[in-house]
Structures are given as structure tokens and as C-alpha cells.
Coordinates of C-alpha atoms and ligand atoms in Angstrom, one line a residue:
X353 CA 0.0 0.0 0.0
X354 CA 1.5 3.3 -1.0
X355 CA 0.7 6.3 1.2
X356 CA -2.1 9.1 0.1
X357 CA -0.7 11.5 -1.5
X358 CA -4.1 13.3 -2.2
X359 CA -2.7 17.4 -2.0
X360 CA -3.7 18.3 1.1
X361 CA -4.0 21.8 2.1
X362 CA -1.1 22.1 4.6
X363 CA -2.6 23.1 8.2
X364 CA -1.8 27.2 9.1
X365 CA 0.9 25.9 11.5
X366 CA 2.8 23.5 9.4
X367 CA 6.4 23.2 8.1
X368 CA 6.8 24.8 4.7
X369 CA 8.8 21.8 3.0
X370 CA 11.7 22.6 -0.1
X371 CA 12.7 19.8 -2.2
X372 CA 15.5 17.9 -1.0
X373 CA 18.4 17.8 -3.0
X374 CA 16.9 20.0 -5.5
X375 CA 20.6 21.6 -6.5
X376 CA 21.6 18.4 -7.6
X377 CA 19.2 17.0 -9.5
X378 CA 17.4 13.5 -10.5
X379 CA 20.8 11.6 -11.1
X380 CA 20.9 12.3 -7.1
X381 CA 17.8 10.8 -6.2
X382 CA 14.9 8.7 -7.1
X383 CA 11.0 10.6 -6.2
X384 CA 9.4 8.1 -4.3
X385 CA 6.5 7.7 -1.9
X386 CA 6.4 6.1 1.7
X387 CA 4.5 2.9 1.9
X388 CA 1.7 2.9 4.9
X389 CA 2.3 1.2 8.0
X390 CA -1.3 0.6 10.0
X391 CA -2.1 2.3 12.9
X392 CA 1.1 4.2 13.6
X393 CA 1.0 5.4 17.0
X394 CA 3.5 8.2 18.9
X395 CA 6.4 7.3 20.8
X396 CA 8.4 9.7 21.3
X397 CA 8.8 13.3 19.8
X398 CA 11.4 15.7 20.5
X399 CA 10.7 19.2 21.0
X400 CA 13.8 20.7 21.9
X401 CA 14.8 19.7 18.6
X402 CA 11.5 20.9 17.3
X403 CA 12.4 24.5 18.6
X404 CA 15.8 24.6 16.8
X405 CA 13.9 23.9 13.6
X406 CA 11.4 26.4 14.0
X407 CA 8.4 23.5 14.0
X408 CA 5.1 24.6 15.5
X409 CA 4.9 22.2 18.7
X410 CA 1.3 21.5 18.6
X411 CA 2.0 20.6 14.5
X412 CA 4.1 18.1 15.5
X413 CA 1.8 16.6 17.8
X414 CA -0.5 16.7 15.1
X415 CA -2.2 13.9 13.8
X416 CA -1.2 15.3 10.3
X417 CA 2.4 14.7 11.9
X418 CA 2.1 11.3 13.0
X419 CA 0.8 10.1 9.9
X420 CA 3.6 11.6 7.9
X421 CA 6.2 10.8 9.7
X422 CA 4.9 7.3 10.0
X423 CA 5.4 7.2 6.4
X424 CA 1.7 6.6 5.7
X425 CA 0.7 9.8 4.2
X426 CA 2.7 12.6 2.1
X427 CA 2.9 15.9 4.4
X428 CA 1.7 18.6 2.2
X429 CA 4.0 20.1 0.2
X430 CA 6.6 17.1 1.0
X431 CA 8.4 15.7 -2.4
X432 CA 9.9 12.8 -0.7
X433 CA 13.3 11.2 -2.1
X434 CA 15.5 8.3 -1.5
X435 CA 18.9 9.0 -2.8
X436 CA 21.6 7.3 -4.4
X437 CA 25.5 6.2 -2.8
X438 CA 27.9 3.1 -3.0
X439 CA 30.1 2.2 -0.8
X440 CA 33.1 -0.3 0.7
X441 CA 31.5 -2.6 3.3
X442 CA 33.9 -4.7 5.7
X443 CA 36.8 -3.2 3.4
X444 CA 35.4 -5.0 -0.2
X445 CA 33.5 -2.9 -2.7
X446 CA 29.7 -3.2 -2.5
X447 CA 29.3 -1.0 -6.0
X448 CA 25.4 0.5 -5.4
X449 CA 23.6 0.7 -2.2
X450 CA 21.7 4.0 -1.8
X451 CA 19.0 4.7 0.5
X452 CA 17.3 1.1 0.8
X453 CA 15.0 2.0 3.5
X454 CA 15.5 6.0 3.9
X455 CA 13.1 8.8 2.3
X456 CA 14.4 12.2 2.7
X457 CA 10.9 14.2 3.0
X458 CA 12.3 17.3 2.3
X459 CA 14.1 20.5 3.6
X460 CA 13.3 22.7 6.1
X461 CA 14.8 26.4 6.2
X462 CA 15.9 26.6 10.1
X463 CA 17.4 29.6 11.4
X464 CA 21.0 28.1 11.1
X465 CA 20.1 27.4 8.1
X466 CA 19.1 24.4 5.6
X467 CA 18.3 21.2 7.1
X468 CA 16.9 18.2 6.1
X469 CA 14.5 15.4 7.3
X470 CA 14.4 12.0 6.6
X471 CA 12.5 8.8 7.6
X472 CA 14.2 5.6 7.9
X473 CA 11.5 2.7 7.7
X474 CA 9.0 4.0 5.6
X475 CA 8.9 1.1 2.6
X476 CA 10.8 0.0 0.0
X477 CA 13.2 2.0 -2.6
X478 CA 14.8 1.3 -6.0
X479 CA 17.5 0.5 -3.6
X480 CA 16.1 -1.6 -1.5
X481 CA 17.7 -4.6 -3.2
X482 CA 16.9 -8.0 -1.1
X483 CA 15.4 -5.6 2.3
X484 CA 11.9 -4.6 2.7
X485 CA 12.4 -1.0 3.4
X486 CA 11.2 -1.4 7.1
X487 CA 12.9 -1.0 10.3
X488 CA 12.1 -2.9 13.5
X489 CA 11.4 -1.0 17.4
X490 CA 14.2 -2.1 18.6
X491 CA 16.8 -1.0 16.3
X492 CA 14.4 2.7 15.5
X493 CA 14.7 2.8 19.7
X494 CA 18.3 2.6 19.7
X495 CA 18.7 4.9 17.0
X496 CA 16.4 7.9 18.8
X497 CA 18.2 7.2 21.8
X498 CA 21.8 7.1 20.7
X499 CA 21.1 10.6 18.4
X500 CA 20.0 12.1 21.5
X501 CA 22.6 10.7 23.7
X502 CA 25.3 11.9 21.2
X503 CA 24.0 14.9 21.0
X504 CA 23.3 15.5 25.0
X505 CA 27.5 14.4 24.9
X506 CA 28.0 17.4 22.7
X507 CA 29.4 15.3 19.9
X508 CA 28.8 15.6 16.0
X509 CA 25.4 13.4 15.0
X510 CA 22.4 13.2 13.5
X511 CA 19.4 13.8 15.0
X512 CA 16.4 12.1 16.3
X513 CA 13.1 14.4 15.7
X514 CA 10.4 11.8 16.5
X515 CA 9.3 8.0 16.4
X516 CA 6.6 6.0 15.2
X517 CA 5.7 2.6 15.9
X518 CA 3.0 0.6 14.2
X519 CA 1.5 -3.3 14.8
X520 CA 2.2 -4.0 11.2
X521 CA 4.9 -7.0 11.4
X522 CA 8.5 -7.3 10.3
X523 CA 10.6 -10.5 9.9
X524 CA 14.0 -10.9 11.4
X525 CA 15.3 -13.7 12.8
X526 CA 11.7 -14.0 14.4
X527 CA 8.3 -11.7 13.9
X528 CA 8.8 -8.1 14.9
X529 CA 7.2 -4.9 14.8
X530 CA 7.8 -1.8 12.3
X531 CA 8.8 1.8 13.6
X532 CA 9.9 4.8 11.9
X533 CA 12.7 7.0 13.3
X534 CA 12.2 10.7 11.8
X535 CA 16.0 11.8 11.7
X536 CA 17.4 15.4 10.7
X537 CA 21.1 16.7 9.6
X538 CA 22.3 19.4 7.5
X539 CA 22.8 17.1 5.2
X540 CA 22.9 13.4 4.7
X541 CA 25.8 13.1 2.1
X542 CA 28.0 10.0 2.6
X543 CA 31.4 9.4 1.1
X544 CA 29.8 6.5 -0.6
X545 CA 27.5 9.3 -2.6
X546 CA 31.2 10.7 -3.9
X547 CA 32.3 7.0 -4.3
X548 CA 29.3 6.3 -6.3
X549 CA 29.6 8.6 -8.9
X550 CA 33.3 8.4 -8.9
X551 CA 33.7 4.3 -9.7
X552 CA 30.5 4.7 -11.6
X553 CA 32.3 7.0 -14.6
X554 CA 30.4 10.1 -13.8
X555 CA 33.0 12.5 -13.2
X556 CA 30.5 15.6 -14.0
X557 CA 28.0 14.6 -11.6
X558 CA 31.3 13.9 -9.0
X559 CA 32.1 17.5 -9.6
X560 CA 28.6 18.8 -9.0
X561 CA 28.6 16.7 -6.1
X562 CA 31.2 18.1 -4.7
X563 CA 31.0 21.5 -5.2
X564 CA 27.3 21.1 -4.0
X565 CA 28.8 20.3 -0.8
X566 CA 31.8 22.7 -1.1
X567 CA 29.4 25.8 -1.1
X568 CA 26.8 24.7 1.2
X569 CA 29.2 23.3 3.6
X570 CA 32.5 24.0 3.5
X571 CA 32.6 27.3 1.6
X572 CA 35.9 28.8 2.8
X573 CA 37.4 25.9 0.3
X574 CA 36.3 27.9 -2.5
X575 CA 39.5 30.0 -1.8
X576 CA 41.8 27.6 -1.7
X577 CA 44.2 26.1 -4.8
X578 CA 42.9 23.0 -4.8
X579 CA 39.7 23.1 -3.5
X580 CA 38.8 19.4 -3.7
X581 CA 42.0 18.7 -2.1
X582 CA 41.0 21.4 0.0
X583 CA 38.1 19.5 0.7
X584 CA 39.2 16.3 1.1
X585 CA 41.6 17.7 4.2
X586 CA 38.5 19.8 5.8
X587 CA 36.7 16.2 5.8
X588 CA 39.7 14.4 7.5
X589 CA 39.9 16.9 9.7
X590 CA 36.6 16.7 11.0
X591 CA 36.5 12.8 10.8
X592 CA 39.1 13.0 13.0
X593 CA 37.9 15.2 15.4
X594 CA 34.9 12.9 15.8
X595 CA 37.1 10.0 15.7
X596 CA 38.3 11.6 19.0
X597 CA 35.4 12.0 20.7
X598 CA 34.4 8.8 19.6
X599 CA 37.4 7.1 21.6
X600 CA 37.4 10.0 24.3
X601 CA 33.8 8.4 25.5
X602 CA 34.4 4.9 24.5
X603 CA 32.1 4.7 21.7
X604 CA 32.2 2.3 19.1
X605 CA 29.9 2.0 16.3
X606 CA 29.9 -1.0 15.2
X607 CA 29.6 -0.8 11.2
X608 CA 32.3 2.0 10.2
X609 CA 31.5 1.1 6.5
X610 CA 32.4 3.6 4.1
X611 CA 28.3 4.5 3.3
X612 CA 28.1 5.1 6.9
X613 CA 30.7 7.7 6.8
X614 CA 28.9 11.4 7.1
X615 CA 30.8 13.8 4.2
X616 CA 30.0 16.6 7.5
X617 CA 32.1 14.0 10.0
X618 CA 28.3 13.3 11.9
X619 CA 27.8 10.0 13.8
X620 CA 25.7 8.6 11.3
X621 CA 23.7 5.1 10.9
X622 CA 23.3 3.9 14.5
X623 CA 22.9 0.0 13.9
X624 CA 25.0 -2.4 16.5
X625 CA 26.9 0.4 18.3
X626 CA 27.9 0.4 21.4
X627 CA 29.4 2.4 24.7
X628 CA 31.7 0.2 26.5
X629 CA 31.3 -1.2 29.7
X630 CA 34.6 -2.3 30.2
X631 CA 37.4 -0.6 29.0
X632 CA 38.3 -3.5 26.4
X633 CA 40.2 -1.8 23.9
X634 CA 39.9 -5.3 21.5
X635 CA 36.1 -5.4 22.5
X636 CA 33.9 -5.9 19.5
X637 CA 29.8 -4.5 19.4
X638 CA 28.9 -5.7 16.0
X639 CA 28.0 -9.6 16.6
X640 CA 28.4 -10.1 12.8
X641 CA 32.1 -8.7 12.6
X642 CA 33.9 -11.9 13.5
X643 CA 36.9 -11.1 12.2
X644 CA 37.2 -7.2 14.6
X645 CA 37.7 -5.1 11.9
X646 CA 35.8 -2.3 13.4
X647 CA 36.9 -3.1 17.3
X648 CA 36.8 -0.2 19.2
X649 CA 41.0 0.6 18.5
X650 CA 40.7 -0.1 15.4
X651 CA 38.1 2.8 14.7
X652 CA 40.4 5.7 14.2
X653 CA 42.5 3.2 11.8
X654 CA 39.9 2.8 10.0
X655 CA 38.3 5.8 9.8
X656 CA 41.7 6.7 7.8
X657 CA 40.8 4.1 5.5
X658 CA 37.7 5.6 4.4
X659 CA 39.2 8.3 4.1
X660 CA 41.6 6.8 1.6
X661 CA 38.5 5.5 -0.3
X662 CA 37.2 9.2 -0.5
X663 CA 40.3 10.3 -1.7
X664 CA 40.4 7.9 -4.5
X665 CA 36.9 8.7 -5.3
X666 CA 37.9 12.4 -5.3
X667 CA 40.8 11.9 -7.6
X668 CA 39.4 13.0 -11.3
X669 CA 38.9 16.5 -9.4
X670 CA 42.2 16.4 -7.3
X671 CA 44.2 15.3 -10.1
X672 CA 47.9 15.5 -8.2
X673 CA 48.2 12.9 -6.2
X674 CA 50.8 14.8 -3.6
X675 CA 48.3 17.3 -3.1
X676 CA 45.3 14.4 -2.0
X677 CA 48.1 12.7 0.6
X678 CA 49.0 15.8 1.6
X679 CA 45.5 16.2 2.5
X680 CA 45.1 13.1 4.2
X681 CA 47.9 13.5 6.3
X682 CA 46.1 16.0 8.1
X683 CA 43.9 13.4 9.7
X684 CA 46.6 12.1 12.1
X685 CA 47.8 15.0 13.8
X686 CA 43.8 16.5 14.1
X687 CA 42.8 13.0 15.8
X688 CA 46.3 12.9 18.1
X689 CA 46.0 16.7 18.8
X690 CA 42.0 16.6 19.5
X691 CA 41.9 12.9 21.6
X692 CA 45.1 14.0 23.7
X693 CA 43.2 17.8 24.2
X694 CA 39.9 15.5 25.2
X695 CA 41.8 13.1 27.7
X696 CA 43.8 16.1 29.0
X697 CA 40.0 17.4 30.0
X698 CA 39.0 13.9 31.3
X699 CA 42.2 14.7 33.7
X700 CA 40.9 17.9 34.5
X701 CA 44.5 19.4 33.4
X702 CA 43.5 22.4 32.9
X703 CA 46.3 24.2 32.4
X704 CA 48.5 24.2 29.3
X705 CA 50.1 21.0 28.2
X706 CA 53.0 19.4 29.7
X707 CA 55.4 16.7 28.0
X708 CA 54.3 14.3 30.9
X709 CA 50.9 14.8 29.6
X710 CA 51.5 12.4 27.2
X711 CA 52.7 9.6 29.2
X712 CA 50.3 10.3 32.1
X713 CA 47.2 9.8 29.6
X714 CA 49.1 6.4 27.7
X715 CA 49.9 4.7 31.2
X716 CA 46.6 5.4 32.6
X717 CA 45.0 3.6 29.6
X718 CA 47.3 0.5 29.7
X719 CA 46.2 0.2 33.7
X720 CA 42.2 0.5 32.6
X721 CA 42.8 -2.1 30.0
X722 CA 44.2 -4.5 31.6
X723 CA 42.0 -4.1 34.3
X724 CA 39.0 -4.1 32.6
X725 CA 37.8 -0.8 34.3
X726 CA 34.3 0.3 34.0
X727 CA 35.3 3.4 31.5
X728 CA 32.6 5.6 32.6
X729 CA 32.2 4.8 36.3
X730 CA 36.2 5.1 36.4
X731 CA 35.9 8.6 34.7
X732 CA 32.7 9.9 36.9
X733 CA 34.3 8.9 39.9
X734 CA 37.8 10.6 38.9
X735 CA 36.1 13.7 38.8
X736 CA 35.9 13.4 42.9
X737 CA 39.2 11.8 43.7
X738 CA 40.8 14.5 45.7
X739 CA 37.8 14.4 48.1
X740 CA 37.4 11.0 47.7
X741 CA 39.8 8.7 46.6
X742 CA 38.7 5.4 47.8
X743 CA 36.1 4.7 45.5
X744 CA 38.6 5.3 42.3
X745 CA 40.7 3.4 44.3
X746 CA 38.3 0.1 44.6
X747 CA 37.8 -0.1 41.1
X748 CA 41.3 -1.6 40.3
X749 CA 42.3 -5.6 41.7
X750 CA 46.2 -4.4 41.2
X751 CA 45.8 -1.3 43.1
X752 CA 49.2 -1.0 43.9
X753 CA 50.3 -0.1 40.4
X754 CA 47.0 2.7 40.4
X755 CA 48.0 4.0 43.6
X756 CA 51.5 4.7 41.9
X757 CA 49.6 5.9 38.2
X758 CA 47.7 8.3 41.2
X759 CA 50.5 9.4 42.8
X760 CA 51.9 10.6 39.7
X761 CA 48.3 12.5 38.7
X762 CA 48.4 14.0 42.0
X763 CA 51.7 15.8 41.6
X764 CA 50.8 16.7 38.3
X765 CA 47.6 18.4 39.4
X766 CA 49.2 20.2 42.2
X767 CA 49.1 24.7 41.4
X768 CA 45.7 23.6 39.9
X769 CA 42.5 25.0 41.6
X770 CA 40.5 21.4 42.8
X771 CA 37.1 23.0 42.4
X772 CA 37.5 24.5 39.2
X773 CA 39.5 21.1 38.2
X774 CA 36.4 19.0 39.0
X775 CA 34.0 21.4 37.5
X776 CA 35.9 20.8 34.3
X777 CA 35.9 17.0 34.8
X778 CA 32.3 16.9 35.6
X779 CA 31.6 18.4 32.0
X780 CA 33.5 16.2 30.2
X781 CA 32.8 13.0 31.9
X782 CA 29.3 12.0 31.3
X783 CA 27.5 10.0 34.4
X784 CA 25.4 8.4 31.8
X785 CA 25.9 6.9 28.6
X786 CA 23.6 4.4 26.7
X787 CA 24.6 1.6 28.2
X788 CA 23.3 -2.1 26.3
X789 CA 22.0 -3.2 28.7
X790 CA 19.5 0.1 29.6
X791 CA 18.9 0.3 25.9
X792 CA 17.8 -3.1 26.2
X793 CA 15.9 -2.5 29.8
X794 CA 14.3 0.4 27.4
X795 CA 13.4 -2.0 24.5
X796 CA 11.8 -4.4 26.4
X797 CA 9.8 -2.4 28.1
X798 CA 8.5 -0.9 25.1
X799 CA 7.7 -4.1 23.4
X800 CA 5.3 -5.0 26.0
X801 CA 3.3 -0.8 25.1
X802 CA 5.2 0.6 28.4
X803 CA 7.6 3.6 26.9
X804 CA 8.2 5.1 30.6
X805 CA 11.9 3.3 30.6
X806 CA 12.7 5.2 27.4
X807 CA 11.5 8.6 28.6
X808 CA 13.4 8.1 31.6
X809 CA 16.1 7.4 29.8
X810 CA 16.4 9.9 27.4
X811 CA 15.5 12.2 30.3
X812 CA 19.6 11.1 31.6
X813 CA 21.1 10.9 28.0
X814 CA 19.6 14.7 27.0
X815 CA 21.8 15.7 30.1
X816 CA 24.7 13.2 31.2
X817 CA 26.9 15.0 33.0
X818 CA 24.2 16.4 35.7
X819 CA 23.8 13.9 38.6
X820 CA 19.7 13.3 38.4
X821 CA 19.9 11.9 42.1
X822 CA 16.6 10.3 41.3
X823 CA 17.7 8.0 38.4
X824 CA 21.0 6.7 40.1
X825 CA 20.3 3.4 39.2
X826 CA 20.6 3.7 35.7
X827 CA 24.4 5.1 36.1
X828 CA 25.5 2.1 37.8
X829 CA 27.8 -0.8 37.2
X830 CA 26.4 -2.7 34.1
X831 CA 24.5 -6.2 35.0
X832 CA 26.2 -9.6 34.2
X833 CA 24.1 -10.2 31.6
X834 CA 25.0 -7.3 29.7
X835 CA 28.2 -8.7 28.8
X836 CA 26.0 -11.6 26.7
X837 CA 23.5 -9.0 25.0
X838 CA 24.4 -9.4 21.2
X839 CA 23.9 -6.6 18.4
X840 CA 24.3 -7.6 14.8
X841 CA 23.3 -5.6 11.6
X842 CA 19.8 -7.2 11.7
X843 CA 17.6 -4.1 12.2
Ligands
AMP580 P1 23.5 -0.4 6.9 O1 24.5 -1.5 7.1 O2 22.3 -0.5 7.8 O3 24.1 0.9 6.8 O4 22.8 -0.7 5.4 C1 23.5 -1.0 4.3 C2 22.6 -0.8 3.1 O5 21.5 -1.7 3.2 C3 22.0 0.5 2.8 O6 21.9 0.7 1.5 C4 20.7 0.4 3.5 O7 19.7 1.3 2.9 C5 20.3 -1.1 3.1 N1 19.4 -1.7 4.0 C6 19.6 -2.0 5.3 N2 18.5 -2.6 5.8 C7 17.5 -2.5 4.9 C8 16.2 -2.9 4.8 N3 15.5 -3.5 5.8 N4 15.5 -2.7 3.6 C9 16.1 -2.1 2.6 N5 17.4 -1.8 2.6 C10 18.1 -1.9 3.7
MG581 MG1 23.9 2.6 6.4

């Protein structure tokens, strides 16, 4: 069943869509319509968000709303398109993917400027291939929750505007039900778009492409020589800047496939992510990546890889190949420079840096690691250590070797003012991350028509480094069977 897409007269307070993608044109894109799901219901809708877009509150509680952004009919004005990438998974070329189950439904004019909106779970595309366009609860619940989560940790993602969930079933490795995650970004661009058009021939279209996103998004690479090469180094910087983050927090996400790969450096695609428990620099979220390649260490290597592949795809406009290494060296000293700045404010050193930083930050590491730390319980507590030191201090078996590691951190902190040093530490140390096992706790709960877990739990994520005395238990030590919850691709 395809939705209505009778031309409704838009209500007074709703959004005034533009075409998505419109510069680019149909090469870009395929125009395609949402296909119903039955009796979508609300979940959750974010209105914070809302206000940054400019979106009338009580539109978006709308029923006009709900059935849009469940996909089953076509908000008015909307010109909804899925668009068109490639992409490198697990390393090997995939040639065409595109979006399989994603509609962008058009653009919104915000006042920092363009962004667009897109539903993943709405039906089927022409590049859908073997899927069936659909997303399950579970995986549309982790996706809202991680966006927001991201977001509340102040790092680069897309966003999470509102879910939908509907009875209609969905086969997976057993009978599931549909939802539809409305997500926003200024721009959904992947380097397997550039990739696409790259391996596919199209060199014009690559060079539309590109400067498409060099004017709407990294405009001060007009100026430069080589402003693809230009563009390719603005891109590696920012990868690796959220490459940093990523590994600051302990993040991994699980499917660092080259389609996945934001051309703005955004978290994007939340499928079997994870924040670790233990502070397992091997440990591995994505159940179907038996062989590791995208273990949590591994991610900043790899994020360089991609980057390779975007530089190859970017070649016919580089042309010199000095000038697209050159580029891509940039990625190494940005991630070094921004993970050692983001450790350095785990310390609390707030001060300028010191040659010991270096070795400080590295030793600590090794001691977590082999350990098997709690990483954000360790970090929480550090934040309090020189008013109380004993519960840092229970967290290691070997605690001689910590107590040295400490002894070290303290004389390094002495001159530095303790209250402003734990102020600092409190805002970069989260107290709450989205842990498994309380994504799971959320899940479950909502599977049985109960979403109070997952409000409660975005309620933390929105703001993770406040205390919320009153939901405590969710920012304690994971539960054993956390450790067996496993996330593949299957979502
Ligand atoms: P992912 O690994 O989730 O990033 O997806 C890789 C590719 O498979 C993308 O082109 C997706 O659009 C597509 N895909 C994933 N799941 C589905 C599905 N259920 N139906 C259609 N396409 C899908
Ligand atoms: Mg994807």
C-alpha cells in the first residue's frame, strides 16, 4: 500500500517543506513515496529539537504529523526522495547501495540554516535490493536514543526528531514490529554518494557533487588552490575530530562502513553500536564482525581508510596525487591533537600542556585495560578523587600499580585549583551513557506498550553530566548479563 498523497491543504501551523536535494538534481535521487504502515501510534517526539527547527509544537503533535512521519501519508508540500551512494563494506566494494529504506521528505529552512528530514522505515526504494524498506522497534529505539545521547555528549550526530511505531509485522530472525525513526542533519551526504559517482564514470556529476557540498558546507574551500584537495583535508579533519570524541567516551559504532561515513564528520547510521562497559580496547559490538575489523581501537585506523577511499573517489577533481596525501595526512595530527586535548579534560588538566601529559594519559590507559575498568564509572568517579579517593581506588584488583599511576596525577595536578579542576571534569565525563544493557531495559519495556523506561532514559542521556539523584540506578555498574547482549546488523 503506498501512502495518500491526495494534495492536502497544509494546516496554518505547518512546516513549509523545499525539495530535497533539489541543486543536484534527478541523477541524485529517485521521487518516491512512503508505503503505509497501519495504525502508527506516537512514541516519542522531540521538542527541543523541534524549537531549533522552527516546527510549531502542537503541529508536531499533530495527527497530520504522525501520519507523515509514519510514512503513511505525504505531508503537504513534501516531495519525498531516497537518494543514491555506493560504498566499501567490511573493506570489499559493494558498487550500489543507496538509500534502501530512507526517504528524505524534504528540507526545512531553520534559522542556522538548511536542514533536512528524513525517515528511515518508511517502505521500499529502488535501492532496497533484497530488504523490505522497514525498520524494527528495537533498532528505531536505539537509534532515537543514541542521536539524542550523542547529542546531549555534545558530539557531531544526527538527530532524532520523533518515532513512530506501528502493529504492522517485520521478519527478522523471528516476527517483529515496524517503527519509523524521523532523523534530521544538515545534510545526509555519505562518502559513498562521492564514491558512487566516482567508480560509476560520472565524473561531471562527482564534480557537482562536490561542489554542492563545497558551497553549502565547506565554503571557505572555495578559496583555496585546490579546493577538492582542499576539501578532502577539511573532511579528514573533522573525521578526525569525531574519531576523538568517539574514543574519548568509548564509543564504538559498530559498522564503520564507508556509506556510513557522514561527508559533515556526523555520527551517522546507529545500527549495533555500542558504549563500552569495560574498557576493552579489542572489544567488538557488532555480533556479525567476526573477524574485529571495526573493534573499538581499530576505529580511528579505520576511519583513515575511508578516508583513503574518498580520496580515490575524489581523484578525477584532485588530479595530483601529492596534493590528496598531503590532505590526508592531516587526519593524524587532528585526531592525536583533538583525543590528547579530550583526555587532558578527562584529567581535568587544565592548564596548558606538559610533555608528561602524554605519558600520564598512555599509562593510565594501559592500567584501565588490563583491568577491565568500568570506562565511565572510572571517569565519573575521577572527577571526585581528591575528596574521595577510595572509590577510584576500589575499582582496580592491582591497586598497587594505580595508587603509583595516582601518585603521579596528583603531583601533576598540584598549582591547579580542585574545584575549578572537578567542574571541568564533571563536563566532560558523562554520568550516563547508553549503556546495552538500559537500551535493552528500554526495548523491552516498550515491546510490552510501556515507553516510561525510554522517557526516563532519554530524560539522563539529554543531560549526562548532571547527577539526576533520582535515576541513580541507571548510572550504575552494568548487570552480568550485559556482557551476553548481542547486536548484529539485523535491524
Ligand atoms: P546499513 O548497514 O544499515 O548501513 O545498510 C547498508 C545498506 O543496506 C544501505 O543501502 C541500506 O539502505 C540497506 N538496508 C539495510 N536494511 C535494509 C532494509 N531492511 N531494507 C532495505 N534496505 C536496507
Ligand atoms: Mg547505512
Amino acid at each position: 500500500m503506498t501512502a495518500t498523497s491526495t494534495p492536502l491543504a497544509p494546516a496554518a501551523n505547518a512546516p513549509a517543506w523545499q525539495a530535497p536535494l533539489a541543486e543536484l538534481g534527478p541523477a541524485f535521487y529517485s521521487r518516491i513515496e512512503p508505503q503505509a504502515l497501519k495504525q502508527p501510534h506516537w512514541i516519542a517526539r522531540n521538542t527541543a529539537l523541534a524549537r531549533e527547527l522552527g516546527l510549531d509544537e502542537q503541529w508536531l503533535a499533530s495527527q497530520e504529523a504522525l501520519h507523515g512521519f509514519a510514512g503513511c501519508t505525504v505531508l503537504p508540500g513534501s516531495q519525498p526522495v531516497a537518494s543514491v551512494y555506493s560504498g566499501h563494506q567490511f573493506g570489499v566494494w559493494a558498487g550500489q547501495l543507496g538509500d534502501g529504506r530512507a526517504l528524505i521528505i524534504g528540507q526545512l529552512q531553520t534559522p542556522q540554516g538548511p536542514v533536512e528530514v528524513q525517515l528511515k522505515g518508511a517502505g521500499r526504494t529502488p535501492y532496497s535490493r533484497m530488504g523490505d524498506g522497514r525498520a524494527v522497534l528495537r533498532s528505531s529505539i536505539r537509534e532515537y536514543l543514541c542521536s539524542e545521547a550523542m547529542h546531549g555528549l555534545g558530539i557531531a550526530t544526527t538527530r532524532a526528531l520523533c518515532l513512530t511505531g506501528s502493529p504492522s509485522a517485520v521478519l527478522r530472525e523471528e516476527v517483529e514490529t515496524a517503527a519509523v525513526v524521523t532523523r534530521t542533519a544538515e545534510s545526509f551526504l555519505r562518502f559513498g554518494h562521492f564514491e558512487h559517482f566516482s567508480h560509476g564514470g560520472r565524473h561531471d556529476l562527482l564534480g557537482q557533487l562536490a561542489d554542492h557540498v563545497i558551497e553549502r558546507h565547506y565554503p571557505d574551500c572555495q578559496q583555496a588552490p585546490n579546493p577538492y584537495a582542499a576539501l578532502l583535508e577539511a573532511v579528514s579533519r573533522r573525521t578526525a575530530s569525531l574519531l576523538a570524541q568517539w574514543q574519548a567516551v568509548g564509543f564504538c559504532h559498530g559498522v564503520m562502513n564507508t556509506d556510513n561515513m557522514s561527508i559533515l564528520g556526523l555520527t551517522l547510521d546507529y545500527g549495533p553500536f555500542q558504549f563500552l562497559d569495560a574498557f576493552d580496547p579489542d572489544h567488538i559490538c557488532n555480533h556479525s564482525d567476526s573477524g574485529g575489523r571495526y573493534a573499538f581501537k581499530r576505529q580511528p585506523g579505520v576511519a583513515h581508510w575511508n578516508l583513503l577511499c574518498l580520496g580515490q573517489a575524489l581523484m578525477p577533481l584532485i588530479k595530483s596525487e601529492d596534493a590528496a596525501l598531503q590532505a590526508l595526512q592531516a587526519y593524524k595530527g587532528q585526531f592525536e591533537a583533538d583525543l590528547t586535548q579530550a583526555l587532558r579534560g578527562k584529567l581535568g588538566l587544565i592548564d596548558a600542556q606538559r610533555s608528561e601529559d602524554l605519558a600520564l594519559v598512555d599509562d593510565l590507559l594501559q592500567i584501565l585495560a588490563r583491568e577491565r575498568v568500568d570506562h565511565t564509572i572510572f571517569w565519573r568517579r575521577l572527577c571526585d578523587f581528591a575528596q574521595h579517593s577510595e572509590p577510584v581506588h576500589e575499582l582496580f584488583i592491582d591497586r598497587s600499580t594505580f595508587a603509583a599511576w595516582a601518585e603521579r596525577y596528583g603531583s601533576r595536578c598540584a598549582g591547579l585549583d580542585p574545584q575549578l579542576q572537578r567542574g571541568a571534569m564533571r563536563q566532560r565525563n558523562p554520568r550516563y551513557v547508553l549503556r546495552n544493557h538500559l537500551g535493552e531495559q528500554a526495548i523491552g519495556a516498550a515491546k510490552q506498550g510501556d515507553f516510561a523506561p525510554l522517557h526516563q532514559l532519554l530524560r539522563v542521556l539529554e543531560t549526562p553530566f548532571e547527577d539526576h539523584p533520582q535515576d541513580a540506578a541507571l548510572a550504575g555498574f552494568p548487570p552480568h548479563w550485559a556482557s551476553s547482549i548481542e547486536i548484529s546488523c539485523s535491524s
